[in-house]
Short mmCIF file of C-alpha atoms in Angstrom, two decimals:
data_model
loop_
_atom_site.label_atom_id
_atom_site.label_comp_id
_atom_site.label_asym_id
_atom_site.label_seq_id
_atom_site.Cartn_x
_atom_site.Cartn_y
_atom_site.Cartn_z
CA UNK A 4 63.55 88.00 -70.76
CA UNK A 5 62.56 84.39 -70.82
CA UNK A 6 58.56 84.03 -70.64
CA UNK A 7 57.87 80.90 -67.47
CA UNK A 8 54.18 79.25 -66.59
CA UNK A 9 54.06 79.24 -62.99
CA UNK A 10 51.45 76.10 -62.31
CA UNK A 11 49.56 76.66 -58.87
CA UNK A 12 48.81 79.39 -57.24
CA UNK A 13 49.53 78.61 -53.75
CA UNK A 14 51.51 80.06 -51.13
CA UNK A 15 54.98 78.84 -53.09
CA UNK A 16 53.24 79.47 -56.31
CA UNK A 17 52.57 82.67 -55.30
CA UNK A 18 56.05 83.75 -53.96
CA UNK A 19 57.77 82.11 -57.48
CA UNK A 20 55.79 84.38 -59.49
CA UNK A 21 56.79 86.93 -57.55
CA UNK A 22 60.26 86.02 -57.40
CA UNK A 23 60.35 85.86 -61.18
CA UNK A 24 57.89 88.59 -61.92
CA UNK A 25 60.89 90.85 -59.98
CA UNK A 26 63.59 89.64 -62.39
CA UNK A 27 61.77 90.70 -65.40
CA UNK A 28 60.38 87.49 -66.40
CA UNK A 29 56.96 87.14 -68.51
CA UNK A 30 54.82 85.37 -66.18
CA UNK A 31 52.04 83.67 -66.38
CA UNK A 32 50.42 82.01 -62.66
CA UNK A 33 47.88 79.62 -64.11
CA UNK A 34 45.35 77.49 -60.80
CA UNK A 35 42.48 74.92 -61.71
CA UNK A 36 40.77 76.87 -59.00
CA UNK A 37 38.94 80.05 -58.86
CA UNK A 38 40.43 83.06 -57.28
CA UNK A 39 40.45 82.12 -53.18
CA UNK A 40 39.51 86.07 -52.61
CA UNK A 41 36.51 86.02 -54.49
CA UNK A 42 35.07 82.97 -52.54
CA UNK A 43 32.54 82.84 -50.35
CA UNK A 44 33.92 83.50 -47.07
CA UNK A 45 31.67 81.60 -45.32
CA UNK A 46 31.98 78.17 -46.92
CA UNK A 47 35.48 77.60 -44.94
CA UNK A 48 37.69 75.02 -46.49
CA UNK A 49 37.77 72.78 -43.27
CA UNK A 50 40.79 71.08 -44.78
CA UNK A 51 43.04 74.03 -43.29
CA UNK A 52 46.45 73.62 -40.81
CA UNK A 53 47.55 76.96 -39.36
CA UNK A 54 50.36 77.69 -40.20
CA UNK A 55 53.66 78.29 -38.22
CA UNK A 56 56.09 80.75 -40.30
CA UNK A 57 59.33 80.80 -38.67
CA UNK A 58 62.44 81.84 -40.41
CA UNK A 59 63.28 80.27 -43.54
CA UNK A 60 60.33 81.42 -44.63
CA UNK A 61 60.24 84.99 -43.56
CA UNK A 62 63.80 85.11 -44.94
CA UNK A 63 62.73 84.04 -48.58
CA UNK A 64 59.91 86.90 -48.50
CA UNK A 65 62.27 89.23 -47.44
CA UNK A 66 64.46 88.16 -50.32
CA UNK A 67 62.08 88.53 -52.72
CA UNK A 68 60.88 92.03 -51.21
CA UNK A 69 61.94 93.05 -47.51
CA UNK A 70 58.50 95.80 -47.90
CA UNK A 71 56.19 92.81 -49.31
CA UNK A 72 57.62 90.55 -46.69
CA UNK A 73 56.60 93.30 -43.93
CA UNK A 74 52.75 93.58 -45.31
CA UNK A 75 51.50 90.15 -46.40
CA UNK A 76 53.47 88.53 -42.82
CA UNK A 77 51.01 91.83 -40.90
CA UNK A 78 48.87 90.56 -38.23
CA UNK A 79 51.51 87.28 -37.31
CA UNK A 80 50.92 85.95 -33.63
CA UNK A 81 54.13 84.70 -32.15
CA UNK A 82 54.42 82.23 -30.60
CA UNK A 83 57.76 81.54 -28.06
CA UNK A 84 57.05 77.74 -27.06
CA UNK A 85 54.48 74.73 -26.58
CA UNK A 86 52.04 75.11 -23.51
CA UNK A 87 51.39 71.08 -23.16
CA UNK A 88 48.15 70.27 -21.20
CA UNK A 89 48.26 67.12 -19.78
CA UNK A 90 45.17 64.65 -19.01
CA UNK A 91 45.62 65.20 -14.93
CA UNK A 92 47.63 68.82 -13.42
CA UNK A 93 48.49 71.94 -14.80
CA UNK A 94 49.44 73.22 -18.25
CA UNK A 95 53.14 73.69 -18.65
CA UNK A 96 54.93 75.76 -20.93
CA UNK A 97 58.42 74.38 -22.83
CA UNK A 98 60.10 77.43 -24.39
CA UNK A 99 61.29 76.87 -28.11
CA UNK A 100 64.38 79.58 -28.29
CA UNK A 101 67.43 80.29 -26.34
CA UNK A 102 67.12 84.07 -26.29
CA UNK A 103 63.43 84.88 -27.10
CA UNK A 104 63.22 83.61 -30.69
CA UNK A 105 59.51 82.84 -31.66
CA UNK A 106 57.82 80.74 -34.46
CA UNK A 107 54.73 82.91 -35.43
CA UNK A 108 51.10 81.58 -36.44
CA UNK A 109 49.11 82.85 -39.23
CA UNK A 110 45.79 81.49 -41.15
CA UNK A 111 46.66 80.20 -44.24
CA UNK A 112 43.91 81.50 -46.60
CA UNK A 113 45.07 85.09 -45.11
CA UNK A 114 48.60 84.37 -46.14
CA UNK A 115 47.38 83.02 -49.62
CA UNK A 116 45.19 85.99 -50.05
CA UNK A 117 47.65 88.51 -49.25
CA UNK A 118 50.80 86.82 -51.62
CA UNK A 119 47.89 87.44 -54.31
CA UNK A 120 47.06 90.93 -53.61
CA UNK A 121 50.87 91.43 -53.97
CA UNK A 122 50.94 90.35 -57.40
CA UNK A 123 48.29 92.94 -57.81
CA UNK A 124 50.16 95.46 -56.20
CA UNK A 125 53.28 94.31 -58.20
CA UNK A 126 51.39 94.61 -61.37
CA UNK A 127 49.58 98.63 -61.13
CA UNK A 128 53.74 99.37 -61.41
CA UNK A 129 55.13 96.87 -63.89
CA UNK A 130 55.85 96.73 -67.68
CA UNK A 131 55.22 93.18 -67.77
CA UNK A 132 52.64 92.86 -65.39
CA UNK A 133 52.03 88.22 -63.89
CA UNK A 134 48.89 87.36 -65.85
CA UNK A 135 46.64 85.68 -63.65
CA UNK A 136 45.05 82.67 -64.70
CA UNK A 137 42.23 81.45 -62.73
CA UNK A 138 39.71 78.15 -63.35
CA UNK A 139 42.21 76.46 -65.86
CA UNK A 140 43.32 72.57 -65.50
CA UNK A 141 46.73 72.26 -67.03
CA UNK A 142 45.90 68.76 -69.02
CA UNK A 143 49.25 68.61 -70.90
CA UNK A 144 53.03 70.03 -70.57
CA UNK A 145 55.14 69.02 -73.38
CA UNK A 146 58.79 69.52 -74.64
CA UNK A 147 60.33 70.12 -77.97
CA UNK A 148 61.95 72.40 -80.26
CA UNK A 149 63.48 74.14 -76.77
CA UNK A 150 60.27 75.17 -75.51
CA UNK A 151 57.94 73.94 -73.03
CA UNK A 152 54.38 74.02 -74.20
CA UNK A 153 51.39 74.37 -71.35
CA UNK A 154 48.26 72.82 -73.06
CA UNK A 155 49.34 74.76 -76.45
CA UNK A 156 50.65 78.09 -75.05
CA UNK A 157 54.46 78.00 -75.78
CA UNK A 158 56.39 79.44 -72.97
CA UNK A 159 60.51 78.86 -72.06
CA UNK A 160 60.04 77.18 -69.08
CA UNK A 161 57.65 75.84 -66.48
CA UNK A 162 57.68 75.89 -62.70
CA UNK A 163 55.38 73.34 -60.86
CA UNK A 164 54.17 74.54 -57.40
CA UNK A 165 50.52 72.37 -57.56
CA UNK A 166 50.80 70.58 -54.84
CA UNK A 167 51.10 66.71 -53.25
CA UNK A 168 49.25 65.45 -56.57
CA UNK A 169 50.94 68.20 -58.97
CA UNK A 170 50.40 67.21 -62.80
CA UNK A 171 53.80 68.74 -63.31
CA UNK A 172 55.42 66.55 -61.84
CA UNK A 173 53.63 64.04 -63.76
CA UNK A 174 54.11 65.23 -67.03
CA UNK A 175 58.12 65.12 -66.04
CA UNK A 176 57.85 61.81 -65.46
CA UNK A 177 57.68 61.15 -69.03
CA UNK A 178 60.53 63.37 -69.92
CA UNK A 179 63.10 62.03 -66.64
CA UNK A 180 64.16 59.13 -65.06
CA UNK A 181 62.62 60.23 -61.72
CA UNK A 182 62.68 58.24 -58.69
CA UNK A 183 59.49 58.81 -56.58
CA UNK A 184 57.39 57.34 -54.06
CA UNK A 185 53.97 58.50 -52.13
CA UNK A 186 53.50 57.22 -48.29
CA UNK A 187 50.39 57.47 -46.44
CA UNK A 188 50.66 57.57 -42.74
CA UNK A 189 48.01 56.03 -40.35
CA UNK A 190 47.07 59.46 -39.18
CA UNK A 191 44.12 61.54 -39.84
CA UNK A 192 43.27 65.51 -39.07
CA UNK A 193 40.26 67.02 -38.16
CA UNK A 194 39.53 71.10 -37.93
CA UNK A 195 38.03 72.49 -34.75
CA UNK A 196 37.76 75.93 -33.47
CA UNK A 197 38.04 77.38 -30.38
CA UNK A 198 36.01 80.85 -30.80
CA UNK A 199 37.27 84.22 -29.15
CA UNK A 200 36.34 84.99 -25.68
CA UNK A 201 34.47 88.36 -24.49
CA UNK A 202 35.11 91.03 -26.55
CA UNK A 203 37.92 88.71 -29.20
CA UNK A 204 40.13 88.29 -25.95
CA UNK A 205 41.70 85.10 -26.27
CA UNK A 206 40.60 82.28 -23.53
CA UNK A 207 44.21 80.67 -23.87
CA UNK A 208 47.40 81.91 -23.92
CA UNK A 209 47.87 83.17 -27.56
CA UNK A 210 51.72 83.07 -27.32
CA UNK A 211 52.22 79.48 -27.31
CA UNK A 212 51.22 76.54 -29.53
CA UNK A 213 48.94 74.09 -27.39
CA UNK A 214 49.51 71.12 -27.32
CA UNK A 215 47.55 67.95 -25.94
CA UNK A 216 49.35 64.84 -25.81
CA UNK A 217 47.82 61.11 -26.01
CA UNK A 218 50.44 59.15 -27.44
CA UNK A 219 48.72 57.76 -29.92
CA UNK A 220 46.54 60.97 -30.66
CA UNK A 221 46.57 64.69 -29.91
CA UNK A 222 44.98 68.07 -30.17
CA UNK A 223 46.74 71.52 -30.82
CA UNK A 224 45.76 74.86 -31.19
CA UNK A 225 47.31 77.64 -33.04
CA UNK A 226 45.86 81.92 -32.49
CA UNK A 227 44.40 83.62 -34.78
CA UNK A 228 44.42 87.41 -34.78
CA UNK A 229 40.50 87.69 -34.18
CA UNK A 230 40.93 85.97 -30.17
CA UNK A 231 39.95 82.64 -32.17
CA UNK A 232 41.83 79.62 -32.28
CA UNK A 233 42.08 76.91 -34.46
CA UNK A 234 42.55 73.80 -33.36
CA UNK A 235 43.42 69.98 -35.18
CA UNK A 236 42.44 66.79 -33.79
CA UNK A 237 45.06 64.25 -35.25
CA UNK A 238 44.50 60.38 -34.85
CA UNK A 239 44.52 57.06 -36.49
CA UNK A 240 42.36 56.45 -39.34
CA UNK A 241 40.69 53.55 -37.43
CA UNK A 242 40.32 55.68 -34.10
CA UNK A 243 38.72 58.80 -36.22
CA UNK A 244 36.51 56.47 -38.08
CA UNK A 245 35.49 54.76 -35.02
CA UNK A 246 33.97 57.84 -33.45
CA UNK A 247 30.76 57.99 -35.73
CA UNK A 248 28.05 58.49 -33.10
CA UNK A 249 27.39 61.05 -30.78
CA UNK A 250 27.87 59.06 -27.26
CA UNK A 251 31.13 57.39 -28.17
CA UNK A 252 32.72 61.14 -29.05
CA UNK A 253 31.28 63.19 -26.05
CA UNK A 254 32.76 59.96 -23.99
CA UNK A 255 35.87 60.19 -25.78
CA UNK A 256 36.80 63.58 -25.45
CA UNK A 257 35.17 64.09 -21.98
CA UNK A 258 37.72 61.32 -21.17
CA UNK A 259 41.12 62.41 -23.12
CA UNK A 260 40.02 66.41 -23.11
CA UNK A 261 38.36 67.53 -20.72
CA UNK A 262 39.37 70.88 -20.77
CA UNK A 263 39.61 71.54 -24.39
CA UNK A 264 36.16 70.37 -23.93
CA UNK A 265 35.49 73.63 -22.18
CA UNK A 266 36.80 75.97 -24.84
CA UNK A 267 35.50 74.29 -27.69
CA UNK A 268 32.24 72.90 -26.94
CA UNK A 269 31.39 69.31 -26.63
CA UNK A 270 28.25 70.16 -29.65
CA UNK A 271 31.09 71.65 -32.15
CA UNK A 272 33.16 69.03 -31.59
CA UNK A 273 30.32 66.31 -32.14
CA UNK A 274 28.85 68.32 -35.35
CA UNK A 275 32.87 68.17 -36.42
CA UNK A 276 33.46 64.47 -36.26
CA UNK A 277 29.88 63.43 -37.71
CA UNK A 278 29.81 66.35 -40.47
CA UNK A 279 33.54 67.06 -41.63
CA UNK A 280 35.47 65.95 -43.80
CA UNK A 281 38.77 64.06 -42.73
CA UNK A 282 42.20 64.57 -43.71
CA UNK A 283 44.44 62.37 -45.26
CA UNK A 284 48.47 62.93 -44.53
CA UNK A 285 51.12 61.49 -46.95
CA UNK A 286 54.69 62.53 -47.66
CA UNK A 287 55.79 62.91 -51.39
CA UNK A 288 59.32 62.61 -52.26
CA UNK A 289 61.40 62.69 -55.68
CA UNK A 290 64.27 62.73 -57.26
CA UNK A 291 65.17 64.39 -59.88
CA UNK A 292 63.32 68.15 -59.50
CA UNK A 293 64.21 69.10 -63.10
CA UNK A 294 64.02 68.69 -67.01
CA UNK A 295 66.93 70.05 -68.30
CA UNK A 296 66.28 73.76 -68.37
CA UNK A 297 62.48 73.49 -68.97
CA UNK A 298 60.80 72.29 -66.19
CA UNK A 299 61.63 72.14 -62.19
CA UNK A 300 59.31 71.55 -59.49
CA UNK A 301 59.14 72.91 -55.72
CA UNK A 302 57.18 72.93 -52.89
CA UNK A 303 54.77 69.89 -51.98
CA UNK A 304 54.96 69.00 -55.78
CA UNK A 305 58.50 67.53 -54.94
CA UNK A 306 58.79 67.18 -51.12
CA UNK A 307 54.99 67.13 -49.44
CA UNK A 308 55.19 66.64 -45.87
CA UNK A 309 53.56 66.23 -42.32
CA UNK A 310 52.90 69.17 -40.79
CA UNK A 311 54.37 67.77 -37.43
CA UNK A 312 57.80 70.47 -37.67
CA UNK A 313 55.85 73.31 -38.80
CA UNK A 314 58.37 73.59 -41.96
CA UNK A 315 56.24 72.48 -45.06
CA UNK A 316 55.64 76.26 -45.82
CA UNK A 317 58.80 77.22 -44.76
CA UNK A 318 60.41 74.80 -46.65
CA UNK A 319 58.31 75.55 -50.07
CA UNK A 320 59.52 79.38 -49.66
CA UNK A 321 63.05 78.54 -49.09
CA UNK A 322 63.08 76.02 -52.69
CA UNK A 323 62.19 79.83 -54.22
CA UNK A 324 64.84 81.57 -52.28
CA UNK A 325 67.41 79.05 -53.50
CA UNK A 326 66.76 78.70 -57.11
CA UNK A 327 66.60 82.17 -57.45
CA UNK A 328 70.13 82.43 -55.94
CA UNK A 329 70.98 79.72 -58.68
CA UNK A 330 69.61 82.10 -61.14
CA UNK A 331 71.03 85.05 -60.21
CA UNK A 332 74.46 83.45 -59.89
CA UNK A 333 74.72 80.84 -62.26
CA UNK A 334 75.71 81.07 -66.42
CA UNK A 335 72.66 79.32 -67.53
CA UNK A 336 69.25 78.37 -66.52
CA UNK A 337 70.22 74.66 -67.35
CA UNK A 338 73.29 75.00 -64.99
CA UNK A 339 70.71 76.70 -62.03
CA UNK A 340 68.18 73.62 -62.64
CA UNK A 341 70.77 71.30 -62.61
CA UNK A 342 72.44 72.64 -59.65
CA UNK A 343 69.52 73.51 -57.80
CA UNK A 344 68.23 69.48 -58.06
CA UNK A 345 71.92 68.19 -56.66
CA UNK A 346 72.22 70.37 -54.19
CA UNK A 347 68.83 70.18 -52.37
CA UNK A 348 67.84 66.60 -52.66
CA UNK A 349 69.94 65.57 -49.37
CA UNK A 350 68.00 68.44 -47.36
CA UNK A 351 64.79 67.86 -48.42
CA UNK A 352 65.04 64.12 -47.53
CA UNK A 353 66.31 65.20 -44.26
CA UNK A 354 63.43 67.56 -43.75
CA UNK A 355 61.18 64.93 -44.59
CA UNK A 356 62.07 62.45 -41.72
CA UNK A 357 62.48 65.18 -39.15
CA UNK A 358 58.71 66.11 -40.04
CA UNK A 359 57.64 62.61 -39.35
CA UNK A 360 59.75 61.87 -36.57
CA UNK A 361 58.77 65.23 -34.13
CA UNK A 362 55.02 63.06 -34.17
CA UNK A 363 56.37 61.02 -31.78
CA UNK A 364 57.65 64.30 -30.11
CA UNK A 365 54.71 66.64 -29.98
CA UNK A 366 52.64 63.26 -29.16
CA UNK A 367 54.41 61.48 -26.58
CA UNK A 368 57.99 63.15 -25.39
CA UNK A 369 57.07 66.47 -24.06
CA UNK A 370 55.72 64.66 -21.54
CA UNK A 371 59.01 62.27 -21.15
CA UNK A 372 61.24 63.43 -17.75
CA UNK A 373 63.87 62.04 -19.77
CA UNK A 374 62.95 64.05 -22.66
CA UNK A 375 62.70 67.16 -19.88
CA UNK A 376 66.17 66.85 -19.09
CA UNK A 377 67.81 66.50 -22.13
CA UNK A 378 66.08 69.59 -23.23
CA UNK A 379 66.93 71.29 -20.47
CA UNK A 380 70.59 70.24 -20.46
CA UNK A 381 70.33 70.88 -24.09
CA UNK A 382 69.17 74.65 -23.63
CA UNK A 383 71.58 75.29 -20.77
CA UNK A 384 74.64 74.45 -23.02
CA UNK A 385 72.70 76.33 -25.77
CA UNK A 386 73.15 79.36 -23.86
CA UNK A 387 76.59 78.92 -22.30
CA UNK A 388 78.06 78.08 -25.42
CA UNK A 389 76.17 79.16 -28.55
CA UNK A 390 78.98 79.15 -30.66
CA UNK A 391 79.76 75.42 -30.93
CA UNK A 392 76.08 74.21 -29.67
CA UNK A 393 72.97 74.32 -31.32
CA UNK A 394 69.78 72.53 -30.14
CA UNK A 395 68.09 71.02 -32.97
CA UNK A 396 64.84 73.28 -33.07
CA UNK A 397 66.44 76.35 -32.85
CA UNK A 398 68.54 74.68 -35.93
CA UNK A 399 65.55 74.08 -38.05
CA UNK A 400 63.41 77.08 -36.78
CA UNK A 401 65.50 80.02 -36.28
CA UNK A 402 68.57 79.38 -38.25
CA UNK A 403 67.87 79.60 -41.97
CA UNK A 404 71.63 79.71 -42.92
CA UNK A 405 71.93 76.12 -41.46
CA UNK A 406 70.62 73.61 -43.95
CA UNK A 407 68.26 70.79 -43.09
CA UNK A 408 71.22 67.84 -43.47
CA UNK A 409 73.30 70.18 -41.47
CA UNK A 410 70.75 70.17 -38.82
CA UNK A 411 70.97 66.48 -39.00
CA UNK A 412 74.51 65.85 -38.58
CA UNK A 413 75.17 68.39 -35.67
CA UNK A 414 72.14 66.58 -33.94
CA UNK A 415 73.63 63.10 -34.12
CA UNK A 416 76.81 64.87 -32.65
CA UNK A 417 75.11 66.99 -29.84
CA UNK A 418 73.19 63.73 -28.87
CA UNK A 419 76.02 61.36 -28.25
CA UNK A 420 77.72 63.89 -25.84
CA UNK A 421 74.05 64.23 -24.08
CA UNK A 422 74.16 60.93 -23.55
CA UNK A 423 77.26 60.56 -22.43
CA UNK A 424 76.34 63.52 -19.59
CA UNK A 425 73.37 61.82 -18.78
CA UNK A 426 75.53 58.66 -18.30
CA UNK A 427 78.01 60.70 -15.96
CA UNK A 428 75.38 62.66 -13.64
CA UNK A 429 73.82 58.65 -13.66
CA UNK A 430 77.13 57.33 -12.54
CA UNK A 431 77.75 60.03 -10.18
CA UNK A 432 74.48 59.22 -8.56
CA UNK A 433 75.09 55.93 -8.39
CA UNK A 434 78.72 55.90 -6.85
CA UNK A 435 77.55 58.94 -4.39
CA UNK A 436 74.38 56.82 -3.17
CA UNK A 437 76.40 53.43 -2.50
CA UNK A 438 78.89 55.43 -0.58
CA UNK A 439 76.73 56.67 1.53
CA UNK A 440 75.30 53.08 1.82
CA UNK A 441 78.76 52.17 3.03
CA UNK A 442 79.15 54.04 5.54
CA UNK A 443 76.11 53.15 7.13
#
């Protein structure tokens, strides 16, 4: 069986090895860093989103191994809508699914950490156990005599799953015409925590993703399984930056969050925006994902995105599931590749602006009344019909077998005939009030 470099060890990294490592291949999982299990557990990374797995990605694990799927996805909170807490009245929740369906949150690091104890696990029964390659920068990835060579180390192919900045992808570059392009957006992230209550109860509802909405900026909140919560403070680099002394941050939060105030502590948060380091948030996107049969790149290496749909993850695990359906069904590796780059450019550019667009939604709508209706009309003809209607987050979240450009068109679809209800129940009004006018 061919012999493949996997370069990253990440969560996609991870699952790829995996994914190969179960069809025989010789694989080797190379990372620049050291083995995230042996760290210090105290010197927390800070630079950390919890994550959100909903079901494209639980179906990829399960594709790869229903069992291993079951263990390293142990512990998941779900989570069955957004509680929003506005600046004046009560929190309010705004279920996600039509009949119970639930995103589920889950620390990263844990997630990471477990995918890597599966290799181990994978390995104690395998002939050709993943080599693990720990503190190694991949400097050079070359092509020739139909081999791909990883800094000397001649292997059949590579797979690049390091990241926004991946060095795959740059080494490609030289090898294929490849379109590409790198946008910052003028948004920042900060960590917080929100630590357990009495005895690791939770002090907010743990079911829900929390959600503070400013418009401009905003705070969220995701479980953990230990009552804590972790919490991201997302804003505009000049905003973040501007918050460098101790008054101006208790004022500003005092003002905007008054009760995540309470749960965090006004000292955390201070220590946080003085101490911490801030975030940076970009989208990468490329086209083409391949060399020939040699090299192809997935995750954040070829579509890196904001973390405002939850899918980045999700997204990264379903590029394994479906070039390992390639595989497994196509003639050749070169055909898969080829295939594989064709058929998932249109839906990862479509996941891509979806990401950045549901800012403006977690930000600003949920608080909308016009917003408020259409999701409620939206949900009530989700139910009555679910056959020919669809709302768009149930799309993207809970129905894997409906790709991302898919998701897309239906929207555009569902949207016009929401408007053109909201135009009718308008009219209605309208005619209804000035004939009751009338005969007065």
């Amino acid at each position: 069986m061919p012999s493949v470099a996997v370069i990253g060890s990440g969560l996609v990294g991870c699952l790829t090895a995996l994914a190969l490592g179960h069809r025989g291949h010789e694989v080797t999982l190379v990372d620049m860093r050291p083995d995230p299990r042996l760290a210090d557990k105290s010197e927390k990374n800070l630079r950390s989103i919890n994550l959100a797995v909903s079901d494209r990605g639980i179906r990829a694990l399960k594709f790869v191994d229903p069992n291993m799927a079951e263990r390293v996805l142990d512990g998941i909170i779900p989570m069955y809508g957004r509680m929003i807490h506005p600046l004046n009245g009560e929190p309010e929740s705004q279920i996600y699914g039509l009949f119970g369906e639930s995103i589920n949150s889950i620390d990263r690091a844990k997630l990471n950490e477990n995918l890597l104890d599966e290799i181990e696990m994978f390995n104690k029964g395998s002939d050709k156990p993943i080599k693990l390659v720990f503190n190694k920068k991949t400097e050079k990835i070359s092509f020739k005599n139909g081999l791909a060579q990883v800094d000397g180390e001649t292997f059949d192919f590579v797979v690049g799953c390091d990241g926004s900045y991946s060095n795959t992808r740059y080494q490609m570059q030289k090898y294929v015409r490849m379109n590409y392009s790198q946008e910052y957006i003028d948004k920042c992230y900060l960590e917080l925590y929100i630590p357990p209550g009495p005895n690791g109860s939770f002090s907010i509802d743990a079911n829900h993703l929390h959600i503070w909405p400013r418009k401009e900026f905003m705070l969220i909140a995701l479980a953990n399984s230990d009552g804590s919560f972790t919490s991201t403070f997302f804003g505009p680099w000049g905003l973040t930056e501007s918050l460098n002394k101790r008054e101006t941050i208790e004022d500003f939060f005092t003002r905007n969050f008054p009760d995540a105030v309470e749960l965090i502590g006004i000292d955390n948060i201070v220590n946080v925006f003085l101490k911490n380091p801030k975030g940076a948030l970009m989208q990468v996107t490329c086209n083409k994902y391949n060399y020939e049969d040699k090299c192809i790149i997935l995750g954040d290496a070829s579509h890196s995105m904001v973390p405002f749909y939850g899918q980045g993850m999700n997204c990264g695990f379903e590029d394994v599931r479906i070039l390992m359906e390639l595989l497994d069904s196509k003639p050749t590796r070169r055909e898969a590749f080829d295939e594989y780059t064709r058929a998932r450019h249109e839906d990862l550019k479509s996941i891509l602006k979806l990401a950045l667009d549901n800012y403006r939604e977690m930000s600003t709508k949920v608080i909308s009344s016009a917003y408020l209706f259409r999701k409620t009309l939206d949900g009530i003809l989700g139910r009555m019909i679910p056959s020919l209607w669809v709302p768009m987050y149930t799309m993207v979240s809970f129905r894997g077998d409906i790709p991302y450009r898919e998701c897309i068109r239906r929207e555009r679809r569902q949207t016009r005939i929401l408007k053109a209800i909201e135009w009718s129940v308008i009219a209605t009004i309208g005619i209804s009030a000035y004939c009751k006018w009338r005969k007065n």
